[in-house]
Coordinates of C-alpha atoms and ligand atoms in Angstrom, one line a residue:
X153 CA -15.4 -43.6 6.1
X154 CA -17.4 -40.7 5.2
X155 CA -18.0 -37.8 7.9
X156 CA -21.1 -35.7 7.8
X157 CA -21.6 -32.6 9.9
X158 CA -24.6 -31.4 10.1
X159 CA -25.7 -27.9 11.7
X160 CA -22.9 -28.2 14.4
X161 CA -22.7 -25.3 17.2
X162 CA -20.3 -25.5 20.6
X163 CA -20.5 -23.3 23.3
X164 CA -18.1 -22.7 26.2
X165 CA -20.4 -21.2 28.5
X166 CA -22.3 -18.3 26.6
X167 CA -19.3 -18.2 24.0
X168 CA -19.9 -19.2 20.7
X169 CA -17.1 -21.5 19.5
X170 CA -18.9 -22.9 16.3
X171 CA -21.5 -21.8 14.8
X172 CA -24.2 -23.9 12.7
X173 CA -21.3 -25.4 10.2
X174 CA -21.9 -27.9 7.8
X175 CA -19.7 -29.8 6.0
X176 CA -19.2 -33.4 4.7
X177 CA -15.9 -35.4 4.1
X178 CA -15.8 -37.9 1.4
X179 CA -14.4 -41.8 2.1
X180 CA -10.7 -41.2 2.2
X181 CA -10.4 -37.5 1.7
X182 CA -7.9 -35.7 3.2
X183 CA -9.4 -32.5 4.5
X184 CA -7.9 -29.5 5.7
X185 CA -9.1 -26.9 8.1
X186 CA -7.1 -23.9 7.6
X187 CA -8.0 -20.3 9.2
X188 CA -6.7 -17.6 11.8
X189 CA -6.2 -18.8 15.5
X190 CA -9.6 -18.7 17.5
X191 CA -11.7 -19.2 15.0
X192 CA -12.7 -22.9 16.0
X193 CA -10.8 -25.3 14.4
X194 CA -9.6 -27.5 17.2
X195 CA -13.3 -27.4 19.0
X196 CA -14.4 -28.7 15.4
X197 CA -11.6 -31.3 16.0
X198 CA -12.6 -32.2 19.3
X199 CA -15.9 -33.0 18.8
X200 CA -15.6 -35.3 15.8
X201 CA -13.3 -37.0 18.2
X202 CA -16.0 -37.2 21.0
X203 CA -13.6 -34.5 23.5
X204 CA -16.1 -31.9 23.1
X205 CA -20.0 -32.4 23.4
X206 CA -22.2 -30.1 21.0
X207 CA -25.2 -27.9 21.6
X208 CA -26.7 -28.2 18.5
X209 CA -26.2 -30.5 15.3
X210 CA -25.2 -33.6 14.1
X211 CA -22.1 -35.7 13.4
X212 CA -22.3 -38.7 11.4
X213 CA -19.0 -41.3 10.8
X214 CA -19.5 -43.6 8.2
X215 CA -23.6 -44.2 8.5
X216 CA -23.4 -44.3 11.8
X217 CA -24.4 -40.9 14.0
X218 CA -22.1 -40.1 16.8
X219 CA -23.1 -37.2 18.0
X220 CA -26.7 -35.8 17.9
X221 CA -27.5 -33.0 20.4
X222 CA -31.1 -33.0 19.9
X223 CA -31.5 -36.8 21.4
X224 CA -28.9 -36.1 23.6
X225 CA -27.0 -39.1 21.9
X226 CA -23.1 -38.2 22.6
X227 CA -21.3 -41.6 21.8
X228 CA -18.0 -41.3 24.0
X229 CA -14.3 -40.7 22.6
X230 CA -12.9 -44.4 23.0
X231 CA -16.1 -45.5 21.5
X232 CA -15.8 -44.0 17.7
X233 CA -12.6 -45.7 16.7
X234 CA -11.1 -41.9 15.7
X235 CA -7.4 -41.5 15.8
X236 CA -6.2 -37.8 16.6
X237 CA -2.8 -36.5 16.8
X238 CA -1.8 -33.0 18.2
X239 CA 0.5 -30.5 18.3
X240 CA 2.4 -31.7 21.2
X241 CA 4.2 -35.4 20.7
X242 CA 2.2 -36.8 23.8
X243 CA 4.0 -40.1 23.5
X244 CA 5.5 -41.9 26.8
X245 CA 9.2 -41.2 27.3
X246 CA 9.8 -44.3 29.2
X247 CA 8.2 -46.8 26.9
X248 CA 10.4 -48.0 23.6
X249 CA 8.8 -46.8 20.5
X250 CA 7.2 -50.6 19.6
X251 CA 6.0 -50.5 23.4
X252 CA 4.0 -46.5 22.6
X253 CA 3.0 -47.9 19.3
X254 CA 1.4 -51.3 20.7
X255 CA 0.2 -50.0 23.8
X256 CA -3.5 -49.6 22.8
X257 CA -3.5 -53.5 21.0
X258 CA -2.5 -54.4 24.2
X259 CA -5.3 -52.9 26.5
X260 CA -7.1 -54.6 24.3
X261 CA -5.9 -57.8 24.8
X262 CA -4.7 -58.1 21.0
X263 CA -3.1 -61.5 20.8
X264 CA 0.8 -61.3 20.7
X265 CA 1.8 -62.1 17.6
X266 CA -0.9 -60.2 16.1
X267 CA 0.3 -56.9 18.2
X268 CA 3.6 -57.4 16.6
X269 CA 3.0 -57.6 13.0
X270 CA 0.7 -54.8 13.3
X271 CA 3.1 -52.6 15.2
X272 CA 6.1 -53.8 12.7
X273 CA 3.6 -52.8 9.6
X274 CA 2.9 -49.3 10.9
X275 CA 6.5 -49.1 12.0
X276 CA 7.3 -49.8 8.4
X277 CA 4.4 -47.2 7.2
X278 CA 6.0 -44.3 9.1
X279 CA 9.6 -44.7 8.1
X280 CA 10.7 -45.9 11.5
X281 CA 11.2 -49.8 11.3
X282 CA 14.5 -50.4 12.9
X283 CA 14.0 -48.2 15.8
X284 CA 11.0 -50.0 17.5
X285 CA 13.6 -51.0 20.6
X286 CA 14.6 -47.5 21.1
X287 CA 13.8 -45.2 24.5
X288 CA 10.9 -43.1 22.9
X289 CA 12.2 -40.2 24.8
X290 CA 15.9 -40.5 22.7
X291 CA 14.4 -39.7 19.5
X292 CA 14.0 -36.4 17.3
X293 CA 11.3 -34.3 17.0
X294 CA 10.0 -35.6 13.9
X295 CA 10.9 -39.5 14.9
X296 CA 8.2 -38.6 18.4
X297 CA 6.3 -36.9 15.6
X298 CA 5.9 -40.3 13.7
X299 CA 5.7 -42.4 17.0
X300 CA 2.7 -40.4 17.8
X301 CA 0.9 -41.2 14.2
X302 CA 1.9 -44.6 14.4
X303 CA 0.3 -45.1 17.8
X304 CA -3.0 -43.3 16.1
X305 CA -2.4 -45.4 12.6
X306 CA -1.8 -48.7 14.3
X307 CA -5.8 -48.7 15.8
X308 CA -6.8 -49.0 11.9
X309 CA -9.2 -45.7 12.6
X310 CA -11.7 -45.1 10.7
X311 CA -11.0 -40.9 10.7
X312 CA -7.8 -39.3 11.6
X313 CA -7.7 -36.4 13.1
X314 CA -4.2 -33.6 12.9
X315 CA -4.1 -31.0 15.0
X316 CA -1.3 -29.0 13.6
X317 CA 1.0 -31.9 14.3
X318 CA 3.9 -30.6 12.4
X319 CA 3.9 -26.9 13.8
X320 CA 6.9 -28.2 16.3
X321 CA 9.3 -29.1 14.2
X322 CA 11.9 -26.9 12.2
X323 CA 10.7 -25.8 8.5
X324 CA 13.0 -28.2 6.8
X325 CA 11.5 -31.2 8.6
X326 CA 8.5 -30.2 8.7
X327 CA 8.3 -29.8 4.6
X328 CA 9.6 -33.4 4.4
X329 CA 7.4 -34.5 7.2
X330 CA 4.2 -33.1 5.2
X331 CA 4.8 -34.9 2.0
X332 CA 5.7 -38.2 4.0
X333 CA 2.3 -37.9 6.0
X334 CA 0.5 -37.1 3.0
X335 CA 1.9 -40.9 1.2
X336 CA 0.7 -42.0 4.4
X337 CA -2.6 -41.2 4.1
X338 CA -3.0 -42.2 0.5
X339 CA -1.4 -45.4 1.4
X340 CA -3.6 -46.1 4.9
X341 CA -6.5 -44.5 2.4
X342 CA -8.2 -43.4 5.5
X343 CA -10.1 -40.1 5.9
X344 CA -8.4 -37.7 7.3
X345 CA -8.6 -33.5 9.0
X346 CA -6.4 -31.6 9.2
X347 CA -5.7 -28.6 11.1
X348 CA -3.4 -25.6 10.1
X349 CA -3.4 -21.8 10.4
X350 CA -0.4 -22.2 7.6
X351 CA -2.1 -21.7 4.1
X352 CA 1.1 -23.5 2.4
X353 CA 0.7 -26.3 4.4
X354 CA -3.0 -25.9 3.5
X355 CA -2.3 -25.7 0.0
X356 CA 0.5 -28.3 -0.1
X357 CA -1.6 -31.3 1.4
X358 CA -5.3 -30.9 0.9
X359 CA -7.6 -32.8 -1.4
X360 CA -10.2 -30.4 -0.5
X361 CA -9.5 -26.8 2.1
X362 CA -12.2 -25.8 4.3
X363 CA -11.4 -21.8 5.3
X364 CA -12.9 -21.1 8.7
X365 CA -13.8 -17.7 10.3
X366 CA -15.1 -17.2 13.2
X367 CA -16.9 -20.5 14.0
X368 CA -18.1 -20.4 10.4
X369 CA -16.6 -22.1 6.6
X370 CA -16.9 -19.6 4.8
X371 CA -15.3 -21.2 1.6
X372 CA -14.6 -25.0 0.8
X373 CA -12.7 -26.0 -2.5
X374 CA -10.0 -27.4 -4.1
X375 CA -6.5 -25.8 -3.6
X376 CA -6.0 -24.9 -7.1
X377 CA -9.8 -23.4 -7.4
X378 CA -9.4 -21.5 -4.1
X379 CA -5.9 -20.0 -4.7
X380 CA -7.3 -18.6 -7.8
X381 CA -10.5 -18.0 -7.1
X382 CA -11.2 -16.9 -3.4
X383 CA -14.6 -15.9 -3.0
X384 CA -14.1 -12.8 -0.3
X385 CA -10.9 -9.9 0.6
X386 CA -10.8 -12.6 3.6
X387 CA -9.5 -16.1 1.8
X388 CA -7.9 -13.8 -1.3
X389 CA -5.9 -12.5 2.1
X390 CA -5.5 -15.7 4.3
X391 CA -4.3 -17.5 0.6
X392 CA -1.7 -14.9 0.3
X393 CA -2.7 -12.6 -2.2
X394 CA -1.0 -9.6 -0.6
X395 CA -1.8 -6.7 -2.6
X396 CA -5.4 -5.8 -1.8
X397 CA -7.1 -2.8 -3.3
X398 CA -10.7 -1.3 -3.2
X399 CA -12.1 0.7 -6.0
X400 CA -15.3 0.7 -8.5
X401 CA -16.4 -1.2 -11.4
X402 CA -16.0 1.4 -14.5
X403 CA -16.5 -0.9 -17.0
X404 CA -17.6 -3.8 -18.7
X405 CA -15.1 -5.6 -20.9
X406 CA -14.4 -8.5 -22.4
X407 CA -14.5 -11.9 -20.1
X408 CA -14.2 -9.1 -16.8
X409 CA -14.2 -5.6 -15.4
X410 CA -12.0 -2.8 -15.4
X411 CA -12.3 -1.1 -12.3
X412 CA -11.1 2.5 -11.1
X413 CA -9.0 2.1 -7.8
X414 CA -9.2 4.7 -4.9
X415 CA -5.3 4.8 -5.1
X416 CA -6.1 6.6 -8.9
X417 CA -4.9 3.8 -10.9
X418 CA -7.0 1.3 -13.4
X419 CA -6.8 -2.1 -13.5
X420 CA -8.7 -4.9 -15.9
X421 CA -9.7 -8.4 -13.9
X422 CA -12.1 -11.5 -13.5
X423 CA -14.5 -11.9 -11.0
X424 CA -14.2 -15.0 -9.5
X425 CA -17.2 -16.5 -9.4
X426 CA -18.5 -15.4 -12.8
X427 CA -21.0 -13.2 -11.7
X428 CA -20.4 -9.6 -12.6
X429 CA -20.8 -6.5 -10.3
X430 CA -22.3 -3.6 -12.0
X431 CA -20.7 -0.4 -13.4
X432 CA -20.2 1.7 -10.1
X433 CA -20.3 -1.3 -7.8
X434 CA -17.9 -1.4 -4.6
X435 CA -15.2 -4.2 -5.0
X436 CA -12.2 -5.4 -3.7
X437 CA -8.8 -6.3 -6.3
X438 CA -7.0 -9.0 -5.2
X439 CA -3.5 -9.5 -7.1
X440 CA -1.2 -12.2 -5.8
X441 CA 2.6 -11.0 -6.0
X442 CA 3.5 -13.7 -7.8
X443 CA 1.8 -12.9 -10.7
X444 CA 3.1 -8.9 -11.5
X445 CA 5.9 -8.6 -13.8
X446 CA 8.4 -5.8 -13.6
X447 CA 9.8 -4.4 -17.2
X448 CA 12.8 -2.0 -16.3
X449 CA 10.5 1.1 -16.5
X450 CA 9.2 2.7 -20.2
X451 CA 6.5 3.1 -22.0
X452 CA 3.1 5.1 -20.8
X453 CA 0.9 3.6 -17.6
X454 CA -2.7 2.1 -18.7
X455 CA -4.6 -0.4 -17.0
X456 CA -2.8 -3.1 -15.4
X457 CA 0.6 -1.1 -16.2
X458 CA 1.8 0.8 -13.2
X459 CA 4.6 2.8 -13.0
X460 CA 6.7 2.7 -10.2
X461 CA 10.1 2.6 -7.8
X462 CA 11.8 -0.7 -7.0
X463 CA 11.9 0.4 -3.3
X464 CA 13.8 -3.1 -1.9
X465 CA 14.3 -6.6 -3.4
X466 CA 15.2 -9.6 -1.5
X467 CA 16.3 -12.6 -2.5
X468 CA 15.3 -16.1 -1.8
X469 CA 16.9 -18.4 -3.9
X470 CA 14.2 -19.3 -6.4
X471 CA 12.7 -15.6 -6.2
X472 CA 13.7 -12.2 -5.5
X473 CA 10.3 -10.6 -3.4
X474 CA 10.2 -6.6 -4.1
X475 CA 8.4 -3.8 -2.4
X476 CA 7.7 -1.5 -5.2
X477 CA 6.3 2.0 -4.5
X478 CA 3.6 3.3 -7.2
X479 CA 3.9 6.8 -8.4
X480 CA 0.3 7.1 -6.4
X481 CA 2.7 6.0 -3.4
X482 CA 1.3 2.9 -3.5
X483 CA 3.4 -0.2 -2.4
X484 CA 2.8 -3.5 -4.7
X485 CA 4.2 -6.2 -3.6
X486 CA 6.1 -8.4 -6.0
X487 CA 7.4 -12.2 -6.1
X488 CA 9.7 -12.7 -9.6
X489 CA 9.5 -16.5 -10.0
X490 CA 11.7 -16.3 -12.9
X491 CA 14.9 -14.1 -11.3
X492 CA 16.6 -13.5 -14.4
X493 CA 18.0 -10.4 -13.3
X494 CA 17.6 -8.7 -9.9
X495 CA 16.4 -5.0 -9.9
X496 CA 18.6 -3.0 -7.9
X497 CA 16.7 -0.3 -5.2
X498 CA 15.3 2.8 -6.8
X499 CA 15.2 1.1 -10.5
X500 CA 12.2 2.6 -12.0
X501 CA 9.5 -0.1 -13.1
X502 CA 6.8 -0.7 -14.8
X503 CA 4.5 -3.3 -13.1
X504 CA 2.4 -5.4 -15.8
X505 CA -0.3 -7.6 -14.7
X506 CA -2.2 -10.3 -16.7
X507 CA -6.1 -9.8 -16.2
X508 CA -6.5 -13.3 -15.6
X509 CA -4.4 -13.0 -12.6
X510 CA -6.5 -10.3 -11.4
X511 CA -9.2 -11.3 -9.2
X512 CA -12.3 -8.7 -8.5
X513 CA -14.3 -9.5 -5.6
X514 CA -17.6 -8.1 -4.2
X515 CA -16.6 -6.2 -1.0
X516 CA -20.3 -7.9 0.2
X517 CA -18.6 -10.8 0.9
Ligands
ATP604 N1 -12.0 -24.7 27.1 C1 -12.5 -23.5 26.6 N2 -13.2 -22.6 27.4 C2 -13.6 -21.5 26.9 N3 -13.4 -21.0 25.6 C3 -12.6 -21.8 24.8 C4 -12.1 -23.1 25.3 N4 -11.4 -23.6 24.3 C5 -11.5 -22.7 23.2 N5 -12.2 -21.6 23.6 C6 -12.6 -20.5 22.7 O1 -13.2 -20.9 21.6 C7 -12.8 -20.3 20.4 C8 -12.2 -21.3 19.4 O2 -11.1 -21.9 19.9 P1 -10.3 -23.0 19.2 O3 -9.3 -23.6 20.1 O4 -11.2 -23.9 18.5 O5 -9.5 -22.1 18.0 P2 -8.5 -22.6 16.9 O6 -9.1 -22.2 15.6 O7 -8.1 -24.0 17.1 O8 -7.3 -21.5 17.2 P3 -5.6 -21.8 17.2 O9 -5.3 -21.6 15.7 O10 -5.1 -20.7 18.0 O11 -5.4 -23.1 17.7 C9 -11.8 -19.3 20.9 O12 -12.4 -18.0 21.0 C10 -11.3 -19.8 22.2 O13 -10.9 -18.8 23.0
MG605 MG1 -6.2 -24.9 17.7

């Protein structure tokens, strides 16, 4: 079902948790939330899922409003048919896993044979048929991770809601976890939120990312358009792009700008939203470390060639990270993808950057 949030603000007393967002989910998306801790993502959570009452706005599930603050119309939590997982595994140790699974069907009087298949199918869906008999609280992280999506999964919801529900277990599991729950979802096809402060995870599972700051989205995209084209020095930062610079627009060229850094070097980019700034506008230069090659150093410096010092390289298997320091005394961060070679400390550099890669942003933003 579709969700549609219309003007939504929450308060905790005279605190401003969320303020006037919008935003509307399509039938089956899978949407993530993504942004820095306290900036309202699991109040936005909260009161999709009915746990938090709003003091302006709207929520709307599939046609029907569930939430409306100016009629005072605040449809309860076990009344919107909204799964929601969280962090913590909150299953019951002393049930079996087929007994935390069913244990909703069964308040509801679900007929027996009925409360089995269903169990047995979801079971199936999360990878943990074969274990429905086993004492919930002898399982591993990740298996009470799945119990706790089946138990949400098994209820047929018509949203799901995550609340960082990986951020418990190790990396490893939680990279297989992540691509498991995202067949899930395309197989369960039902709409889905996410919440993450991790922009991989962000990046990795997302039909669509929502970036939130403080109580606000302030962009909403596609993974692929955001990563390359973040609209402020805020998502170009929480997306990664490490090497931040300010300067001013010195020139107009072809398909971008080249602007003069405050550091004293030049560099040639896009803007990111196809409107240029003007020559002598304030901007931000956002270049992601993946995306500078290092040439052992020769050759003059120019526009998106800076000279420089291979300061410390490490390596992580598919790519060696280096902290290069700029003849300005800069350091650039760099991520060689390739790793053909590793540059030793204090080989002199040359860092090239394609101006595609280059993204110019208004400092307005
Ligand atoms: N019960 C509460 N009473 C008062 N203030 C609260 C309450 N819950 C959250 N807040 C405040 O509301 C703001 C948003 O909190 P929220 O939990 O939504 O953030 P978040 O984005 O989920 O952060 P995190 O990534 O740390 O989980 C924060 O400033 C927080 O301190
Ligand atoms: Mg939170």
């Amino acid at each position: 079902m579709d969700i549609k949030i219309e003007d939504l603000t929450i308060a905790y007393g005279d605190a401003v948790a969320v303020k006037e967002l919008n935003l509307t989910i399509d039938d089956g998306e899978f949407l993530v939330l993504l942004g820095p801790s306290g900036c309202g993502k699991t109040t936005t959570m909260r009161c999709i899922g009915g746990l938090e009452q709003a003091a302006s706005g709207r929520i709307t599930v599939g046609g029907r409003v569930v939430a409306d603050a100016s009629r005072g119309l605040h449809v309860p939590a076990n009344k919107r048919n909204i799964g929601m997982v969280f962090q913590s595994y909150a299953i019951w140790p002393h049930m079996t896993v087929e007994q935390n699974v069913g244990y909703s069907l069964k308040i509801r009087r679900v007929p027996k044979d009925e409360l089995r298949r269903r169990v047995g199918e979801t079971l199936d869906l999360v990878g943990l048929s074969g274990l429905g008999s086993r004492g919930a609280s002898k399982l591993s992280g990740g298996q009470m991770q799945r119990v706790a999506l089946a138990r949400s999964l098994v209820m047929q919801p018509n949203v799901l809601l995550l609340d960082e529900p990986l951020s418990n277990l190790d990396a490893k599991l939680r990279d297989h976890l992540r691509l498991e729950l995202k067949a899930i979802q395309r197989e369960a096809g039902v709409t889905s939120i996410f919440v993450t402060h991790d922009q991989r995870e962000a990046l990795a599972l997302a039909d669509r990312i929502a970036i939130m700051r403080e109580g606000r989205i302030v962009q909403l995209d596609v993974p692929r358009s955001m990563y390359l084209g973040p609209s402020s020095p805020f998502v170009a930062d929480f997306l990664g792009a490490t090497n931040i610079f300010p300067g001013a627009v010195s020139a107009k060229v072809k398909d971008g700008v080249e602007v003069g850094l405050d550091n004293g070097s030049s560099v040639v980019g896009k803007t990111s939203e196809g409107k240029l700034p003007g020559v002598g506008d304030q901007v931000i230069v956002a270049i992601r470390p993946e995306s500078v090659v290092l040439e052992r150093a020769s050759g003059t410096p120019g526009p998106n060639r800076w000279l420089g010092t291979v300061q410390v390289g490490s390596f992580l298997g598919t790519t060696v990270l280096y902290r290069v320091q700029l003849e300005n005394g800069v350091i650039l961060e760099v991520a060689d993808t390739q790793a053909k070679e590793e540059f030793p400390a204090g080989t002199p550099v040359t860092a090239v950057m394609n101006p595609d890669s280059v993204v110019v942003l208004d400092t307005a933003a």
